[in-house]
mmCIF file of C-alpha atoms and ligand atoms in Angstrom:
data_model
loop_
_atom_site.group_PDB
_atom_site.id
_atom_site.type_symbol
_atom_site.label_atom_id
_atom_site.label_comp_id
_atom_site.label_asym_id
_atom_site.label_seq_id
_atom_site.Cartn_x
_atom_site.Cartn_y
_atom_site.Cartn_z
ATOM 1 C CA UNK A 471 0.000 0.000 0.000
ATOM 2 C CA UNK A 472 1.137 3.783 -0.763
ATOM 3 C CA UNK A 473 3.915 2.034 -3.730
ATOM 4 C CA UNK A 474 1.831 3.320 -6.242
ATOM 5 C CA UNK A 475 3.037 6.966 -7.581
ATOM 6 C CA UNK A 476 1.730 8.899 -4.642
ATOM 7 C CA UNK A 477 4.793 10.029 -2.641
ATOM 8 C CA UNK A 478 3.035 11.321 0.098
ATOM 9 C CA UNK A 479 0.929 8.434 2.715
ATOM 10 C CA UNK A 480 -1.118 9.619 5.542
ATOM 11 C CA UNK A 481 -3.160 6.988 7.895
ATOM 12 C CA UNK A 482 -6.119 8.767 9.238
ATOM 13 C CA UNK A 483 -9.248 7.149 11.689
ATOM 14 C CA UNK A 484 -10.817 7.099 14.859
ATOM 15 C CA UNK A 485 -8.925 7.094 17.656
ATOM 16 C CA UNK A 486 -6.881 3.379 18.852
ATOM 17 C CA UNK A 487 -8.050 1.428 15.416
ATOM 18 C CA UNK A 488 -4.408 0.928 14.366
ATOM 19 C CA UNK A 489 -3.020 3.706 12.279
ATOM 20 C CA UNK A 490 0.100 4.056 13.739
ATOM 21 C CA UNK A 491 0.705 -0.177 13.580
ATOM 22 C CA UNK A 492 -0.280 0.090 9.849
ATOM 23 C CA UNK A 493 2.127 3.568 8.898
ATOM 24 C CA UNK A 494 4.666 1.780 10.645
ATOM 25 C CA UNK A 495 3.667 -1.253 8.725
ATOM 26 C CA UNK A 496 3.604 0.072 5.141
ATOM 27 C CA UNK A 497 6.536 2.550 5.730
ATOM 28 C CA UNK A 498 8.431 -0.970 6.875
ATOM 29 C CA UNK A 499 7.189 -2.313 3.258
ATOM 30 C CA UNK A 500 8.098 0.324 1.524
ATOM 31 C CA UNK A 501 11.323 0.295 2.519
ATOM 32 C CA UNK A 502 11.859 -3.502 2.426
ATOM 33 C CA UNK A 503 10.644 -2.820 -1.764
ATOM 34 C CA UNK A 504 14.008 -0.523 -1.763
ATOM 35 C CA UNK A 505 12.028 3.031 -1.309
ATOM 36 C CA UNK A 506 14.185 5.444 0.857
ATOM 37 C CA UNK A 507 11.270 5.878 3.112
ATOM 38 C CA UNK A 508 10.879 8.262 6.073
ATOM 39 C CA UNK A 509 7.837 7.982 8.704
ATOM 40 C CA UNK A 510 6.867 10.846 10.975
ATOM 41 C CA UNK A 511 4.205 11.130 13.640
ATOM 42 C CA UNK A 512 1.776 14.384 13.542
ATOM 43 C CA UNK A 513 0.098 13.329 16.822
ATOM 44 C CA UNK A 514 1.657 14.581 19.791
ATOM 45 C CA UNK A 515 0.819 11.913 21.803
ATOM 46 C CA UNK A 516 3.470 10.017 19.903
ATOM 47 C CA UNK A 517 3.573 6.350 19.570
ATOM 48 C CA UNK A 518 5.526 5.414 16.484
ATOM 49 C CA UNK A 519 8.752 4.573 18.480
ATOM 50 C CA UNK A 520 6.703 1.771 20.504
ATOM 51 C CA UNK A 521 5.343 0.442 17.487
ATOM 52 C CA UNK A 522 8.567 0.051 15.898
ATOM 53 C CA UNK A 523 10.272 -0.929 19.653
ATOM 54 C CA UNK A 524 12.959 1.834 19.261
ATOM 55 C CA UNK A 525 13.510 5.245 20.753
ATOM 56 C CA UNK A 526 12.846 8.329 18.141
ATOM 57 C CA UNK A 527 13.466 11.749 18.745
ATOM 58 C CA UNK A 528 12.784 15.018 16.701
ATOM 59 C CA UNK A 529 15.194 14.277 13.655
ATOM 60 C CA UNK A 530 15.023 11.460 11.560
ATOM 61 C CA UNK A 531 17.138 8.371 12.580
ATOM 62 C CA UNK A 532 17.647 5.599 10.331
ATOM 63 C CA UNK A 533 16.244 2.659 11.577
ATOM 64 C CA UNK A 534 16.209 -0.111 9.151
ATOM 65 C CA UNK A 535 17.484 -0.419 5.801
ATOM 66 C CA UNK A 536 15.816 2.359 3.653
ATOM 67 C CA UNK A 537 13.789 3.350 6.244
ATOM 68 C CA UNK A 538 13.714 6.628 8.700
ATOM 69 C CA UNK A 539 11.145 7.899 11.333
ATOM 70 C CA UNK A 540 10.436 10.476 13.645
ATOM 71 C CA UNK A 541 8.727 11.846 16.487
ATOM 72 C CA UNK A 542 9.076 15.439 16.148
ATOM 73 C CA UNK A 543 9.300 17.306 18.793
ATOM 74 C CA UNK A 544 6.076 19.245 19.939
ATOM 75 C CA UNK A 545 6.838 21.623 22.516
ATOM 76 C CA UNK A 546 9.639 22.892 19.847
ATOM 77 C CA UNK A 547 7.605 22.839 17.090
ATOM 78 C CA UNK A 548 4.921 25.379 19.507
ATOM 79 C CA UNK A 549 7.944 27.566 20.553
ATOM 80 C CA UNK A 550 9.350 27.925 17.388
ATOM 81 C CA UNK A 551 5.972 29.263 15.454
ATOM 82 C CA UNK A 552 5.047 31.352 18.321
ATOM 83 C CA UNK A 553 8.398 33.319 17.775
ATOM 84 C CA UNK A 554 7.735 33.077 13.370
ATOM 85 C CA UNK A 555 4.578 34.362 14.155
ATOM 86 C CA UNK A 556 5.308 36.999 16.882
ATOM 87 C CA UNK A 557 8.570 38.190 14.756
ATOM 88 C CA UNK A 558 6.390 38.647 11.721
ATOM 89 C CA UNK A 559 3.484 40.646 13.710
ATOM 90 C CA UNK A 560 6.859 43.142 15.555
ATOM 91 C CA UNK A 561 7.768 43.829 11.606
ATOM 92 C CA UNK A 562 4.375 43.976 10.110
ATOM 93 C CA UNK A 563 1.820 45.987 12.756
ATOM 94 C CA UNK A 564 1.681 49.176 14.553
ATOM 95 C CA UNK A 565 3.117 49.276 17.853
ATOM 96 C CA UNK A 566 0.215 49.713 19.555
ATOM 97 C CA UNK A 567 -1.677 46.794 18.862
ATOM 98 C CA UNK A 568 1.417 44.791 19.670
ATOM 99 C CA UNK A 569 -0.052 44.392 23.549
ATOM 100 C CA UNK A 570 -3.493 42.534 22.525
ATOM 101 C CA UNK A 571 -1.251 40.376 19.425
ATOM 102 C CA UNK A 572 0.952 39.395 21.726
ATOM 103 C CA UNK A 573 -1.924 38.542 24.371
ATOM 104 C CA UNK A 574 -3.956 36.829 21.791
ATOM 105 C CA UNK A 575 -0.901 34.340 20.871
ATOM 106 C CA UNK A 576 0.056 33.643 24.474
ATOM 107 C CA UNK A 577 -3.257 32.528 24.647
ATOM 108 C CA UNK A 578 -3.230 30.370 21.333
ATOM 109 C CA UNK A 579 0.378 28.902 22.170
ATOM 110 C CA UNK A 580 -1.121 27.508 25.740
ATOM 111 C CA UNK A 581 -4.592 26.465 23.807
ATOM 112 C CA UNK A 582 -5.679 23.255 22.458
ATOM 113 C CA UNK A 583 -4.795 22.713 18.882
ATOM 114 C CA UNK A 584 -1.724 24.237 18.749
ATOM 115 C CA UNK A 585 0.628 21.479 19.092
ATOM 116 C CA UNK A 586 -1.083 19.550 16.463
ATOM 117 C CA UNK A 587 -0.899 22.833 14.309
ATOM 118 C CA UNK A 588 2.667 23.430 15.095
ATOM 119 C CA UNK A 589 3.836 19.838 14.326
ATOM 120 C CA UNK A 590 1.694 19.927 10.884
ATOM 121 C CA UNK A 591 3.972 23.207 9.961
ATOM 122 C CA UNK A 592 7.102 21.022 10.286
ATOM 123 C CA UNK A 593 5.298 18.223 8.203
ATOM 124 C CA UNK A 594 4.808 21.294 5.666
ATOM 125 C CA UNK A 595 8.733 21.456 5.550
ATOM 126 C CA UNK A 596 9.401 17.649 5.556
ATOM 127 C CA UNK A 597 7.044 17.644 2.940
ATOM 128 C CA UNK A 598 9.188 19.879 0.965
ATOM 129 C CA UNK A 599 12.067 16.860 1.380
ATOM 130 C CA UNK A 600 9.940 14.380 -0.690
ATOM 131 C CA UNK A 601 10.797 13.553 -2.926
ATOM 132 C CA UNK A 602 14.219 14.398 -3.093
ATOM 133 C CA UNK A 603 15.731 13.054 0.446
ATOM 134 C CA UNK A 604 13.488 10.362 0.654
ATOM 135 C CA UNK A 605 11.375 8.720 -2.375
ATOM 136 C CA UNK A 606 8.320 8.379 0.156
ATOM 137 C CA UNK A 607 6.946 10.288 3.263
ATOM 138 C CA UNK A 608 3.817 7.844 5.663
ATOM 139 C CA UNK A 609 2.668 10.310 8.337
ATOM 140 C CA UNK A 610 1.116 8.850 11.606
ATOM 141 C CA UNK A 611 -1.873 11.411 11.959
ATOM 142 C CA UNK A 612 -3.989 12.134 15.414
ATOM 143 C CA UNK A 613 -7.300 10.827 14.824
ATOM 144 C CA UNK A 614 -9.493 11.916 11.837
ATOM 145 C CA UNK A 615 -11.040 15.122 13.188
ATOM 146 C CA UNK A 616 -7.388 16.499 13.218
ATOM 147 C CA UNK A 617 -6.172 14.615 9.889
ATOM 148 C CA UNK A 618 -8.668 17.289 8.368
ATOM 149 C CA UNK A 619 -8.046 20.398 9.860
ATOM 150 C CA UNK A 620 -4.343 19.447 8.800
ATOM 151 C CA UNK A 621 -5.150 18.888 5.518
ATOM 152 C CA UNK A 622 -6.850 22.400 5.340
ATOM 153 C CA UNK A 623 -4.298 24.275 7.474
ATOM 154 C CA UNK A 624 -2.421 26.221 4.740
ATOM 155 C CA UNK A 625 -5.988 27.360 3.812
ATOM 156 C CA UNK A 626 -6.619 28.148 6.747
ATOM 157 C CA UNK A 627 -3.370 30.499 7.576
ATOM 158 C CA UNK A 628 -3.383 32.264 4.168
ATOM 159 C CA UNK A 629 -5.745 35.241 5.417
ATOM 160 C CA UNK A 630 -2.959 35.663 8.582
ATOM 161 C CA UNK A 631 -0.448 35.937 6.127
ATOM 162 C CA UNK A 632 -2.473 38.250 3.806
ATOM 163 C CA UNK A 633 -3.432 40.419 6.777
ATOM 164 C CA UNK A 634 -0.093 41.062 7.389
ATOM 165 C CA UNK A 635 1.665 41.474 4.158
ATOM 166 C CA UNK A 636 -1.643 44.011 3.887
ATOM 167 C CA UNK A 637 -0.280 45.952 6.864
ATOM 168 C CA UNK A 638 3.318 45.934 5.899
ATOM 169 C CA UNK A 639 2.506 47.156 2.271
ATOM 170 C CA UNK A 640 0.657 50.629 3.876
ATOM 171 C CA UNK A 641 3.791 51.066 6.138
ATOM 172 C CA UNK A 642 5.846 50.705 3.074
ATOM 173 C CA UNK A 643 4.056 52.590 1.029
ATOM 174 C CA UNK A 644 3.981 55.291 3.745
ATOM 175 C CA UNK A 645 7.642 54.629 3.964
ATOM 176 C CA UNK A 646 8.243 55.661 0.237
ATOM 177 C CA UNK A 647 5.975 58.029 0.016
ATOM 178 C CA UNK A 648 7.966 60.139 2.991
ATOM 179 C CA UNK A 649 11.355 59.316 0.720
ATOM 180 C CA UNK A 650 9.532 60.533 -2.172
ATOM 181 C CA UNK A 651 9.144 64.009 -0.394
ATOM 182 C CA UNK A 652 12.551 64.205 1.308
ATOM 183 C CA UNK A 653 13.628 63.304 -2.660
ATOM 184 C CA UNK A 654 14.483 59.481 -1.504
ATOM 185 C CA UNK A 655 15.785 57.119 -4.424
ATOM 186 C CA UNK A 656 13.236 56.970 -7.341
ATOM 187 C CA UNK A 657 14.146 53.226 -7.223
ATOM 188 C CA UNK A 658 12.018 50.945 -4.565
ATOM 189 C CA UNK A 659 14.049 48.366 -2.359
ATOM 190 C CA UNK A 660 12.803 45.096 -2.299
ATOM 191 C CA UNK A 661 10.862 45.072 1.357
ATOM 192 C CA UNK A 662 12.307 41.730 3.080
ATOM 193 C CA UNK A 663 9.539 41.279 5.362
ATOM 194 C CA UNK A 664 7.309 41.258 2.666
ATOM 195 C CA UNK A 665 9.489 39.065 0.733
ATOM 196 C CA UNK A 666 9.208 36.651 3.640
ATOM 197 C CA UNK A 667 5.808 36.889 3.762
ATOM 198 C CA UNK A 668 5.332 36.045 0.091
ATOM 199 C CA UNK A 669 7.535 33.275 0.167
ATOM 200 C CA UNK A 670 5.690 31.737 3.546
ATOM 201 C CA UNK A 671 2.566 31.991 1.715
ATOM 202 C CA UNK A 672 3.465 30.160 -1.330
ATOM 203 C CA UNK A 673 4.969 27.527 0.582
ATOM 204 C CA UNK A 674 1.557 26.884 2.342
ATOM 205 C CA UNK A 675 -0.114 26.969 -1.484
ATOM 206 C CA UNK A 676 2.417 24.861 -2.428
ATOM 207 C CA UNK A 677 1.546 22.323 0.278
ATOM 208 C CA UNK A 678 -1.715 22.321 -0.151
ATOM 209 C CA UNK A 679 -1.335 22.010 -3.973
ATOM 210 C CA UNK A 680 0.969 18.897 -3.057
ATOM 211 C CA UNK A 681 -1.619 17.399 -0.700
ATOM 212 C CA UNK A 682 -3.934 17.435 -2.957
ATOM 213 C CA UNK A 683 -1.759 15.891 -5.805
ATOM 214 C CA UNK A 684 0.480 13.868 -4.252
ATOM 215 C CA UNK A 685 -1.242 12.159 -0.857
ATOM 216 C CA UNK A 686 -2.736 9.570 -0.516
ATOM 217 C CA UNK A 687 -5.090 9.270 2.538
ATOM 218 C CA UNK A 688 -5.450 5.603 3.649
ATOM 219 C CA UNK A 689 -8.542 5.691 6.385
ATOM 220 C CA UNK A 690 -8.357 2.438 8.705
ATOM 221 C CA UNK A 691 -11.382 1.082 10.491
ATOM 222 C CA UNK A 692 -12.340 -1.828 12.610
ATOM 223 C CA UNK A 693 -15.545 -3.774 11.446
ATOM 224 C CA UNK A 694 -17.902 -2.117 13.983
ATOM 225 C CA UNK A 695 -20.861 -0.109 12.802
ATOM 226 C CA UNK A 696 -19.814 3.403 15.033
ATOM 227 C CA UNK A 697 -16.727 2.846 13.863
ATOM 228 C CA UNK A 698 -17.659 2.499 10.337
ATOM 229 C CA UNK A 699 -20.247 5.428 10.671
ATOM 230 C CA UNK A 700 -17.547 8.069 11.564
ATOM 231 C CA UNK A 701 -15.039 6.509 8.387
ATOM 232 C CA UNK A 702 -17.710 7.294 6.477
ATOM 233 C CA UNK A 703 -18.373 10.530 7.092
ATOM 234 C CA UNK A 704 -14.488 11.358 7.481
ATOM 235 C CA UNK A 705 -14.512 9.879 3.902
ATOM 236 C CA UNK A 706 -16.844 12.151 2.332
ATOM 237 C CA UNK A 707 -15.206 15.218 4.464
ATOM 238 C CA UNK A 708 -11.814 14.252 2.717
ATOM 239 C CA UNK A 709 -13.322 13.837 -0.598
ATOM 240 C CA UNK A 710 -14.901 16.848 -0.557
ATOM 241 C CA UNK A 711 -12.122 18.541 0.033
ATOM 242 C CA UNK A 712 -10.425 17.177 -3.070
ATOM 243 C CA UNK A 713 -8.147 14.481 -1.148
ATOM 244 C CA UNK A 714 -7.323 11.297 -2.925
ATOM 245 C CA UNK A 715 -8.523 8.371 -0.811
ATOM 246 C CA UNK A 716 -6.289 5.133 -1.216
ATOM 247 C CA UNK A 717 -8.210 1.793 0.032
ATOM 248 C CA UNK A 718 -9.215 1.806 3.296
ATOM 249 C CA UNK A 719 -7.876 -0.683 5.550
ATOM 250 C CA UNK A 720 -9.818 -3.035 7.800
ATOM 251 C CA UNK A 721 -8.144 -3.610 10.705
ATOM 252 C CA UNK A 722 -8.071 -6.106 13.444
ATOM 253 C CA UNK A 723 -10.587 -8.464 11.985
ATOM 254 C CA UNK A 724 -11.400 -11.633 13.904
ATOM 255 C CA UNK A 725 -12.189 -15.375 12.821
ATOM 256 C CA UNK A 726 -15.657 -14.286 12.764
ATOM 257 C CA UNK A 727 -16.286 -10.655 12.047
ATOM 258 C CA UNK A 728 -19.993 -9.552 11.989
ATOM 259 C CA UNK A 729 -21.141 -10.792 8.516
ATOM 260 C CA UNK A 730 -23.163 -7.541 8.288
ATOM 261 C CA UNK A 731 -20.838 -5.066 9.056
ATOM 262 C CA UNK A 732 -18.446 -6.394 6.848
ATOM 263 C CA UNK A 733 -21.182 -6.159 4.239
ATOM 264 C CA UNK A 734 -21.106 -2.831 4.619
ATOM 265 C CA UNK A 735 -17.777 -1.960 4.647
ATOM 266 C CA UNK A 736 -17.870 -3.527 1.157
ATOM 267 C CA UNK A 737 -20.196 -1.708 -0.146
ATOM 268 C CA UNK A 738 -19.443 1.733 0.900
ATOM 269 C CA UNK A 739 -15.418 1.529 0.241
ATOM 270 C CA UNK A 740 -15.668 -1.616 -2.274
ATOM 271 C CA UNK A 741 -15.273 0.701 -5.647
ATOM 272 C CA UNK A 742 -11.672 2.174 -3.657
ATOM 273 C CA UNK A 743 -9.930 -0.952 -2.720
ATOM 274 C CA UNK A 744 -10.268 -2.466 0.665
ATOM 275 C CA UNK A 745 -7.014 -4.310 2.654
ATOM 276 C CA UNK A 746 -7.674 -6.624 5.558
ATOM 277 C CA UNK A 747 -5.521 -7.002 8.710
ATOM 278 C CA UNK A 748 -6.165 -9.544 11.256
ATOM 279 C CA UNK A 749 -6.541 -9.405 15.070
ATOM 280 C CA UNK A 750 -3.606 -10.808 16.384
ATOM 281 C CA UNK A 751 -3.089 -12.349 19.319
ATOM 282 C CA UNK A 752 0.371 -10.061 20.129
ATOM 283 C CA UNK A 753 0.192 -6.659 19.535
ATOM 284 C CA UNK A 754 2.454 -5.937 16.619
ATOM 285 C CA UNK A 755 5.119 -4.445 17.248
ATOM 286 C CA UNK A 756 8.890 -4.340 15.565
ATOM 287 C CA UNK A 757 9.930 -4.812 12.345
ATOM 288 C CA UNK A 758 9.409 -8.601 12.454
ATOM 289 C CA UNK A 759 5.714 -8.720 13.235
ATOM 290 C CA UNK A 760 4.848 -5.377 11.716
ATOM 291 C CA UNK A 761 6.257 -7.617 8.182
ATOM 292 C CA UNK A 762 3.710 -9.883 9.151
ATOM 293 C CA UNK A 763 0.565 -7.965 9.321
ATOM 294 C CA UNK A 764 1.152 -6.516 5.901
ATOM 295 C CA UNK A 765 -2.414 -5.735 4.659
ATOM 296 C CA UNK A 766 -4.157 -8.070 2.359
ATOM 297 C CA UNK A 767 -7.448 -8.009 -0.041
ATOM 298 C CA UNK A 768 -10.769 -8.415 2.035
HETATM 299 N N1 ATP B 1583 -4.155 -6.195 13.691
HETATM 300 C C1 ATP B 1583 -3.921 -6.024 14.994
HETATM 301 N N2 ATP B 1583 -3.972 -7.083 15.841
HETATM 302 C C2 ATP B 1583 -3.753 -6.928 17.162
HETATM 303 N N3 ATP B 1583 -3.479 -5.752 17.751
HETATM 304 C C3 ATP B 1583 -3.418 -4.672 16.974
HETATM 305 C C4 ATP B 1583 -3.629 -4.729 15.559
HETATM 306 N N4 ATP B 1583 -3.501 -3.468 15.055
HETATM 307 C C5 ATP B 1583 -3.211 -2.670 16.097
HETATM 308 N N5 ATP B 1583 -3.160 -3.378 17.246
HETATM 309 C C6 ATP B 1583 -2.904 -2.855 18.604
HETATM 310 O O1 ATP B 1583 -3.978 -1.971 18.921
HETATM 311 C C7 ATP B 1583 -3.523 -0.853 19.688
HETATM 312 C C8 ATP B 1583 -3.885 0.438 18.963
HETATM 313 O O2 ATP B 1583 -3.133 0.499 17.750
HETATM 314 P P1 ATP B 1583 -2.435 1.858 17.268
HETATM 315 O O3 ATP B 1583 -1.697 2.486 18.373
HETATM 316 O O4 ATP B 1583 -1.726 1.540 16.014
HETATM 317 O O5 ATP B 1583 -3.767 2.704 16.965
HETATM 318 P P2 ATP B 1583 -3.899 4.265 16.624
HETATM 319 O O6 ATP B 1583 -5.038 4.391 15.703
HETATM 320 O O7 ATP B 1583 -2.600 4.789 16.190
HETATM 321 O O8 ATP B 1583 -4.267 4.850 18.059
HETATM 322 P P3 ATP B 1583 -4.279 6.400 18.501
HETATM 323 O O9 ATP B 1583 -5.540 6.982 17.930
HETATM 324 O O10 ATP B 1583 -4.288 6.330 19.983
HETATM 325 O O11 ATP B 1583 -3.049 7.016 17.925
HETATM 326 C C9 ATP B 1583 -2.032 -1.066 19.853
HETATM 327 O O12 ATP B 1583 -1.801 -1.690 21.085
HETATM 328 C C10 ATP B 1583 -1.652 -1.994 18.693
HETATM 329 O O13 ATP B 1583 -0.512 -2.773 18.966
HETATM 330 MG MG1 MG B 1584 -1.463 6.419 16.928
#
């Protein structure tokens, strides 16, 4: 799964139905097919080091042939786009809205959301790596609710970045104008915060572009009608926002699943492919039983 063309893999779903055992498992695949592969976590409640049994940190560490992974660092990730963010409101607004900016993003950086938002900045510039670095990126998302606001997040910080380059242009424009009357160059200097601000913004539209284009989204479910219910309607969300679905993967499915329910995953995610992992009796875990859950046709 995810060896097609898309470079880009995410695992998405409902909280504890296995996507962090399955990216583990596929980026493991990948690799063993000779892809330079690198997996990364997005949920800051990381758990992709105890699914592989090995200690991660923030950069990626080579842990089996062709493969990397990650656990990027959270509390980092907050502290270092809480300065971006801060730095670029000093340059861009009038002083003396500074005191309620800088209130308003003490009180984001403490709030809920923002870890998840900071980490899915740094996937932004990971994603930039791949291909290139690696040949293929598999992301270990939080559960669904948060695989979606990620997938929307450049959309979603574009106005920010407007707002701003808006306020810088008037101060430049002021800026020039004053030159212009003290008989300042004819000739208008590149402004580098707005430069910055450009660039920022079309990295974002390039990411979402690239999400769009390059990801595949791989939901995984258990066969239980609730949990089925919320794939489905995470499904349509992604759709709708012009994701590419890859098959959905069935996960932990008994001797005996519930004839019904299986039914039903059929025919709601037949037409996109459907892969089938058992319920084991070990949790799998390590490179050795991760190879042996490898997802197969329902
Ligand atoms: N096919 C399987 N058979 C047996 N156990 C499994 C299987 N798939 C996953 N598990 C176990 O189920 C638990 C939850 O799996 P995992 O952590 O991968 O889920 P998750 O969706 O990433 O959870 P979270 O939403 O908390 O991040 C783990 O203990 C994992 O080892
Ligand atoms: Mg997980």
């Amino acid at each position: 799964m995810g060896a097609g063309g898309r470079p880009l893999v995410f695992f998405g779903g409902k909280g504890g139905v296995g996507k962090t055992t399955l990216a583990a498992a596929t980026a493991l695949a990948l690799a063993d097919r000779g892809l330079r592969t690198l997996v990364i976590s997005t949920d800051p409640a990381h758990s992709l080091g105890d699914a592989l049994e090995t200690r991660l940190g923030d950069a990626p560490r080579r842990v089996a042939e062709n493969l990397w992974a990650a656990e990027p660092d959270a509390d980092a990730a907050v502290r270092r786009r809480v300065k971006q963010v801060t730095d670029d409101a000093y340059a861009a607004l009038p002083r003396e809205i500074m005191p309620a900016v800088q209130r308003h993003l003490d009180h984001a950086a403490a709030g809920p959301g923002m870890a998840e938002s900071a980490l899915n900045d740094l996937l932004v510039d990971t994603m930039e790596r791949v291909p290139g670095e690696w040949d293929r990126l598999v992301v270990d998302s939080a559960p669904t609710g948060h695989l979606l606001k990620m997938l929307h997040m450049p959309a979603l910080l574009t106005p920010w970045l407007q707002g701003l380059a808006r306020q810088r242009e008037k101060a430049v424009d002021a800026d020039r104008f004053a030159a212009g009357m003290v008989g300042g160059s004819a000739e208008p200097e590149p402004d580098p915060l707005l430069e910055k601000l450009r660039a920022r913004r079309q990295r974002l539209e390039r990411a979402a572009r690239r999400l769009r284009e390059d990801a595949a989204v791989h939901l995984v479910l258990l066969p239980r009608r609730m949990v089925l219910a919320e794939t489905d309607r995470a499904a349509e969300e992604l759709a709708e926002a012009g994701f590419h679905l890859g098959p959905v993967v069935l996960n932990q499915v008994p001797e005996s699943p519930d004839a019904a329910v299986v039914e039903a995953v059929r025919s709601r995610f037949g037409d996109r492919g459907i892969r089938c992992c058992r319920l084991r009796d070990e949790e799998p875990t390590g490179a050795e039983r991760l190879r042996r859950i490898a997802p197969e046709p329902l």
